[in-house]
PDB file of C-alpha atoms and ligand atoms in Angstrom:
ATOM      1  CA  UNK A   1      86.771 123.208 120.573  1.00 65.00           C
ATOM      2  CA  UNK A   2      86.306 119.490 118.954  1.00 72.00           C
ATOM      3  CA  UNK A   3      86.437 119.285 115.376  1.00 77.00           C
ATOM      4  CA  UNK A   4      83.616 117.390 113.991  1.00 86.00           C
ATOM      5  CA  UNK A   5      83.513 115.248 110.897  1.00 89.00           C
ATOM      6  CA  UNK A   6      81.835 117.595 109.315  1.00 90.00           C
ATOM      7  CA  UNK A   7      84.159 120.683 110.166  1.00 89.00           C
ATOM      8  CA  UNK A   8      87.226 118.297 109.043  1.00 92.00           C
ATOM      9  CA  UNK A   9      85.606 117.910 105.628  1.00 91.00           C
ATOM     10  CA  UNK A  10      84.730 122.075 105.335  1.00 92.00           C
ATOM     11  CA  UNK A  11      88.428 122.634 106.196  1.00 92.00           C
ATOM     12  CA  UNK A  12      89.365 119.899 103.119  1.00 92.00           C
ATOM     13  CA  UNK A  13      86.608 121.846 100.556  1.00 92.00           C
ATOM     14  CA  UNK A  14      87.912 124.777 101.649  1.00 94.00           C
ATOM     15  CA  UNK A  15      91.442 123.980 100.148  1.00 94.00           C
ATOM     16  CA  UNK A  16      89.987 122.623  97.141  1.00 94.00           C
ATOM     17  CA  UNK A  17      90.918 119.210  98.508  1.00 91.00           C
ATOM     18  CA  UNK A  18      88.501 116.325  96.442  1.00 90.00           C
ATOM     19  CA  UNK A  19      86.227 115.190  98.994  1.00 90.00           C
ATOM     20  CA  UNK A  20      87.287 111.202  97.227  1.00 92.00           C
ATOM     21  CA  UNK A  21      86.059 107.861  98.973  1.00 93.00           C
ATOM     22  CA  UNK A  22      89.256 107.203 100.391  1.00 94.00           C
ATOM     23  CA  UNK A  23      89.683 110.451 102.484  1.00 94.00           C
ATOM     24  CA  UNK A  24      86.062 110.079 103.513  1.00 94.00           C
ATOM     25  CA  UNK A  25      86.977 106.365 104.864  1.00 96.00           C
ATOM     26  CA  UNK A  26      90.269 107.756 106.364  1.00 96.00           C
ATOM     27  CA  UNK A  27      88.541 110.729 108.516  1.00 95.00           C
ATOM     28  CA  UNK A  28      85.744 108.407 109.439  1.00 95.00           C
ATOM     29  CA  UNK A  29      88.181 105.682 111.042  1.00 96.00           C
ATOM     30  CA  UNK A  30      90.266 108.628 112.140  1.00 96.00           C
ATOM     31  CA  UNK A  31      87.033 109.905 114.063  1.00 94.00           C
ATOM     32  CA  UNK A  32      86.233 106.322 115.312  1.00 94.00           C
ATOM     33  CA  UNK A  33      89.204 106.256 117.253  1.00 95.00           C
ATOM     34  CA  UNK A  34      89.306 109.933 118.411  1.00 93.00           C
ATOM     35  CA  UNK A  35      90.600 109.561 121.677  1.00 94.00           C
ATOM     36  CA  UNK A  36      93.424 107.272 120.699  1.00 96.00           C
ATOM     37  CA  UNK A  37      96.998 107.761 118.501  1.00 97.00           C
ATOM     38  CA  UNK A  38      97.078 105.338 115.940  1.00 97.00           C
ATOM     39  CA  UNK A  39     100.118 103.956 114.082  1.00 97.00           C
ATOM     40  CA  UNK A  40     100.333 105.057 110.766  1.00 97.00           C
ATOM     41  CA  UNK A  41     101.180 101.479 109.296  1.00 97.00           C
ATOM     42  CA  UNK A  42      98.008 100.369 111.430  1.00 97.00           C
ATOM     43  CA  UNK A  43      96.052 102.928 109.544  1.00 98.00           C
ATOM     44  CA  UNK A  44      97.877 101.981 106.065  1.00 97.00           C
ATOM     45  CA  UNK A  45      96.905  98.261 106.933  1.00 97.00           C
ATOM     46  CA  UNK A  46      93.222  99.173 107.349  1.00 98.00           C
ATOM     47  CA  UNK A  47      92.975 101.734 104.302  1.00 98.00           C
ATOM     48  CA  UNK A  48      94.729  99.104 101.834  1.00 97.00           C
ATOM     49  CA  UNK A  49      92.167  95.923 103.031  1.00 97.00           C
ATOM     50  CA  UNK A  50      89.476  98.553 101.863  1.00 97.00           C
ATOM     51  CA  UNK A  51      91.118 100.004  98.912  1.00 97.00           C
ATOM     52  CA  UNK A  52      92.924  97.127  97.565  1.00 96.00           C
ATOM     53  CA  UNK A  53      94.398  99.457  94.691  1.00 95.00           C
ATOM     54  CA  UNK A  54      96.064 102.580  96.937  1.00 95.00           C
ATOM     55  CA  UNK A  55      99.444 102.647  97.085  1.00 96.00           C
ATOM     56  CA  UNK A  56     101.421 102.664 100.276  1.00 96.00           C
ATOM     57  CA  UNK A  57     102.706 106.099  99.116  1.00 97.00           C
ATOM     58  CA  UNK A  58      99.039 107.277  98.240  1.00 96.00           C
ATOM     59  CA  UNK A  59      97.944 106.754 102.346  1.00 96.00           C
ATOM     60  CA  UNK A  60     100.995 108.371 103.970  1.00 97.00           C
ATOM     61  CA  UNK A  61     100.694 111.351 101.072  1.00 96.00           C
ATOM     62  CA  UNK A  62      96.676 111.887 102.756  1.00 95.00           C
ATOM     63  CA  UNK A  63      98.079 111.375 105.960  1.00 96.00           C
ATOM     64  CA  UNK A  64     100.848 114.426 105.756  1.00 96.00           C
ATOM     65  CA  UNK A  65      97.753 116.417 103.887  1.00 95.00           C
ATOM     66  CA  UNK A  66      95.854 115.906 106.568  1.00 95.00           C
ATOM     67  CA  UNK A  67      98.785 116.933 109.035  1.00 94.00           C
ATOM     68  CA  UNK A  68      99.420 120.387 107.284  1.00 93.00           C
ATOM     69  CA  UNK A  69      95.682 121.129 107.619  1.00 93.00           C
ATOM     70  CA  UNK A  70      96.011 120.605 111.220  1.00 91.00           C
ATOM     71  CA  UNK A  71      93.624 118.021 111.236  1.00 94.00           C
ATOM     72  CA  UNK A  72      95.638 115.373 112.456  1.00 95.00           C
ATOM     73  CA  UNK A  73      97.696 115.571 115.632  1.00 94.00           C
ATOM     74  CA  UNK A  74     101.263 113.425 115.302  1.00 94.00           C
ATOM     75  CA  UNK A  75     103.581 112.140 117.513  1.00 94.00           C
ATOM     76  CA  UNK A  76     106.103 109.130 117.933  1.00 93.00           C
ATOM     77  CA  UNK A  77     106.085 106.368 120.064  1.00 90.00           C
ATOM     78  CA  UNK A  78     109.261 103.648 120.154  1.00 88.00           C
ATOM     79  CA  UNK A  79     109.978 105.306 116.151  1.00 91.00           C
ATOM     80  CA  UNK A  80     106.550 104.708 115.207  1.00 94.00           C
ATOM     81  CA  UNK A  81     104.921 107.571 113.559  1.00 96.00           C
ATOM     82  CA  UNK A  82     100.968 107.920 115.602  1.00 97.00           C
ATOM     83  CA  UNK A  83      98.247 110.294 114.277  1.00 97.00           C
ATOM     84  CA  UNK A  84      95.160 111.010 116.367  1.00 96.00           C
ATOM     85  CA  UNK A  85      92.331 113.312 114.982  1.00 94.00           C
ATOM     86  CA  UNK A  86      93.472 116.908 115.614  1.00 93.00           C
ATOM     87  CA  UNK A  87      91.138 117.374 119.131  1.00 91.00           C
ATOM     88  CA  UNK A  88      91.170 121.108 119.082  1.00 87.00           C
ATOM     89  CA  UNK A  89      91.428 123.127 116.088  1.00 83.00           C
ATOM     90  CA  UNK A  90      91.290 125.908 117.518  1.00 83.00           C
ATOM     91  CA  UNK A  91      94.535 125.335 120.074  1.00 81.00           C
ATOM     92  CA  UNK A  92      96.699 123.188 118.373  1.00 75.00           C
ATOM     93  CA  UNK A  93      99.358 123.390 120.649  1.00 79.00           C
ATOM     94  CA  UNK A  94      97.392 121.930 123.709  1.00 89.00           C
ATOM     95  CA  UNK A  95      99.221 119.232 125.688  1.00 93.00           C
ATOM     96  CA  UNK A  96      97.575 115.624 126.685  1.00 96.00           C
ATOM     97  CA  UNK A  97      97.328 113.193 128.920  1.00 97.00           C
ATOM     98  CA  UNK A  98      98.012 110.033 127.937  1.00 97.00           C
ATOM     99  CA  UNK A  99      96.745 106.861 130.435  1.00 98.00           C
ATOM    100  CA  UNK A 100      99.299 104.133 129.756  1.00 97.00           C
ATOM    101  CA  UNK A 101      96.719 101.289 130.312  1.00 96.00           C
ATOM    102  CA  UNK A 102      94.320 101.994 127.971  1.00 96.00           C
ATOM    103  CA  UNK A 103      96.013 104.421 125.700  1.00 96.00           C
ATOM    104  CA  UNK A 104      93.078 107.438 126.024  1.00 97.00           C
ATOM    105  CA  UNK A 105      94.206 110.345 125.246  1.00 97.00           C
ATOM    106  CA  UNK A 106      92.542 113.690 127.045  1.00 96.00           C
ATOM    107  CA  UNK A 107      93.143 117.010 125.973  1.00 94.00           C
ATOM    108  CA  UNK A 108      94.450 119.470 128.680  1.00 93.00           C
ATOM    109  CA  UNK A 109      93.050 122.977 128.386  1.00 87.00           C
ATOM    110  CA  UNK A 110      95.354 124.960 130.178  1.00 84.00           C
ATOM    111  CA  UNK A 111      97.372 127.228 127.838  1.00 81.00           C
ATOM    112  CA  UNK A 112      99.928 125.551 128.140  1.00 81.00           C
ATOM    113  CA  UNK A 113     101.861 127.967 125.804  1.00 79.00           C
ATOM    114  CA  UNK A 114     101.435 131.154 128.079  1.00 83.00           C
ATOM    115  CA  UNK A 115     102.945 129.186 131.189  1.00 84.00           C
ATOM    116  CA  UNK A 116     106.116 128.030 128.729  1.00 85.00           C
ATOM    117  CA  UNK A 117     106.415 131.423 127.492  1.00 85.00           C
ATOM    118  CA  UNK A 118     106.637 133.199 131.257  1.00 90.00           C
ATOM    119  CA  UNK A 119     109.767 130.615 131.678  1.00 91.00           C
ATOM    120  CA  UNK A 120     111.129 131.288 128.492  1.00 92.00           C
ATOM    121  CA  UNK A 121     110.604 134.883 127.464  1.00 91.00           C
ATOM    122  CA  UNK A 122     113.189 135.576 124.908  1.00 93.00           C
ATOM    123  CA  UNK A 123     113.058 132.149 123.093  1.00 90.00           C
ATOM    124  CA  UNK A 124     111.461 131.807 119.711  1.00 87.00           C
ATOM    125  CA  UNK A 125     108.875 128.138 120.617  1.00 82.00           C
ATOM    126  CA  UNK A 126     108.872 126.714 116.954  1.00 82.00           C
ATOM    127  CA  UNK A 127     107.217 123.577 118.280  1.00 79.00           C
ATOM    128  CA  UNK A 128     105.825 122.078 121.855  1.00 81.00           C
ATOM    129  CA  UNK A 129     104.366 118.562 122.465  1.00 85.00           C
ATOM    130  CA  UNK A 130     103.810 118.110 126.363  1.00 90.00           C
ATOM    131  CA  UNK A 131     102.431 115.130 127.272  1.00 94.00           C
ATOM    132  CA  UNK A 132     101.646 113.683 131.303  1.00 95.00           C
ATOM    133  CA  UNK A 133     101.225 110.293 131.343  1.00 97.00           C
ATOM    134  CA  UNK A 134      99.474 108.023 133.935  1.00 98.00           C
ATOM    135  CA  UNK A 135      96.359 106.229 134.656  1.00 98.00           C
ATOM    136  CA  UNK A 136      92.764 107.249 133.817  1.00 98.00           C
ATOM    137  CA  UNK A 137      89.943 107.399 136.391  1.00 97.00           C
ATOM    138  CA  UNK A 138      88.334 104.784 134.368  1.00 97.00           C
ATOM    139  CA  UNK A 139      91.055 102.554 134.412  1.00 97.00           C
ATOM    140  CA  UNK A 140      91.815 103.188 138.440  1.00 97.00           C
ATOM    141  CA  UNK A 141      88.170 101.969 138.965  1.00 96.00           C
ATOM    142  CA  UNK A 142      89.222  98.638 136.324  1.00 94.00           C
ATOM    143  CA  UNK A 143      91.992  97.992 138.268  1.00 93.00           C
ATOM    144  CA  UNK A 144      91.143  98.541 141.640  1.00 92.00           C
ATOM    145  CA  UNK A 145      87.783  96.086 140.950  1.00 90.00           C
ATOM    146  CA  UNK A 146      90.444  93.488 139.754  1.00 87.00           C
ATOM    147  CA  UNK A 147      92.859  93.580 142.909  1.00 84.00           C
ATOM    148  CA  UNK A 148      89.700  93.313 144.816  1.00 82.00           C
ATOM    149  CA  UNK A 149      88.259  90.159 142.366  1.00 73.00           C
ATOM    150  CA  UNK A 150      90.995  88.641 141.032  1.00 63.00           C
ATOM    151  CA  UNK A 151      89.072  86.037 138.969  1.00 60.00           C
ATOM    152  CA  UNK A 152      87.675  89.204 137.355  1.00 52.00           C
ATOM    153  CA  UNK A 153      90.670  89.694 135.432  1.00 53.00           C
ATOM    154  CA  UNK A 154      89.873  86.861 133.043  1.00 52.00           C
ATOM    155  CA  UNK A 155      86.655  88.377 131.594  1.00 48.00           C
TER     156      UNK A 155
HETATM  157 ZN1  LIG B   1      95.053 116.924 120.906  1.00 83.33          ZN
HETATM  158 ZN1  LIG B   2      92.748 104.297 130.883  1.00 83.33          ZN
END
């Protein structure tokens, strides 16, 4: 099930987290960008140019809050720490695909958990991030229209 906006800002009121400007602006642009990880400095960047008077320390502290309330997903790309708006709050050890030309990120419903746990029946799973990378069917449909119009490419 998709968190919504709203749900993410029950789950803060519910642990008596101030529902402050800034966390309101950070779930917003979180939920902007929904289907796509987003560096955490690229995040910092866009909090900061809004709230000229947040420290560094402030964003990453809302960041990790927003991490142990599961509403955040995080993984790391080339050392960067990426957060994505948790996409199911429900399952949060679902796996995604991730298309590597347009970075959209789709949530895979198979439990993914039960199939790991047939293969490994007497191992304790403390964590699990499976992700399948290749290209989207939007993207095959971009790219196939560009082999076939080449000019198109420069849009
Ligand atoms: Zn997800
Ligand atoms: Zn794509």
């Amino acid at each position: 099930m998709q968190l919504t906006l709203q749900q993410a800002l029950d789950v803060l009121q519910q642990h008596r987290l101030k529902l402050t400007h800034q966390r309101l602006t950070l779930l917003s642009y979180l939920n902007d960008h929904r289907d796509h990880y987003l560096n955490t400095t690229q995040i910092d960047d866009y909090m900061r140019q809004r709230f000229p008077n947040m420290s560094h320390n402030t964003v990453y502290k809302n960041i990790r809050k927003l991490k142990q309330l599961g509403i955040v997903e995080e993984r790391f790309a080339d050392n960067h720490q990426q957060i994505k708006y948790q996409c199911d709050f429900t399952n949060p050890l679902h796996g995604h695909f991730i298309c590597q030309n347009c970075g959209k990120v789709t949530e895979l419903k198979t439990n993914l958990t039960e199939l790991i746990q047939r293969d490994l029946p007497d191992y304790q799973i403390n964590h699990q991030q499976i992700e399948i990378y290749g290209i989207c069917p939007e993207c095959q449909k971009k790219l196939k229209s560009a082999n076939n119009h080449p000019s198109s490419l420069t849009n």
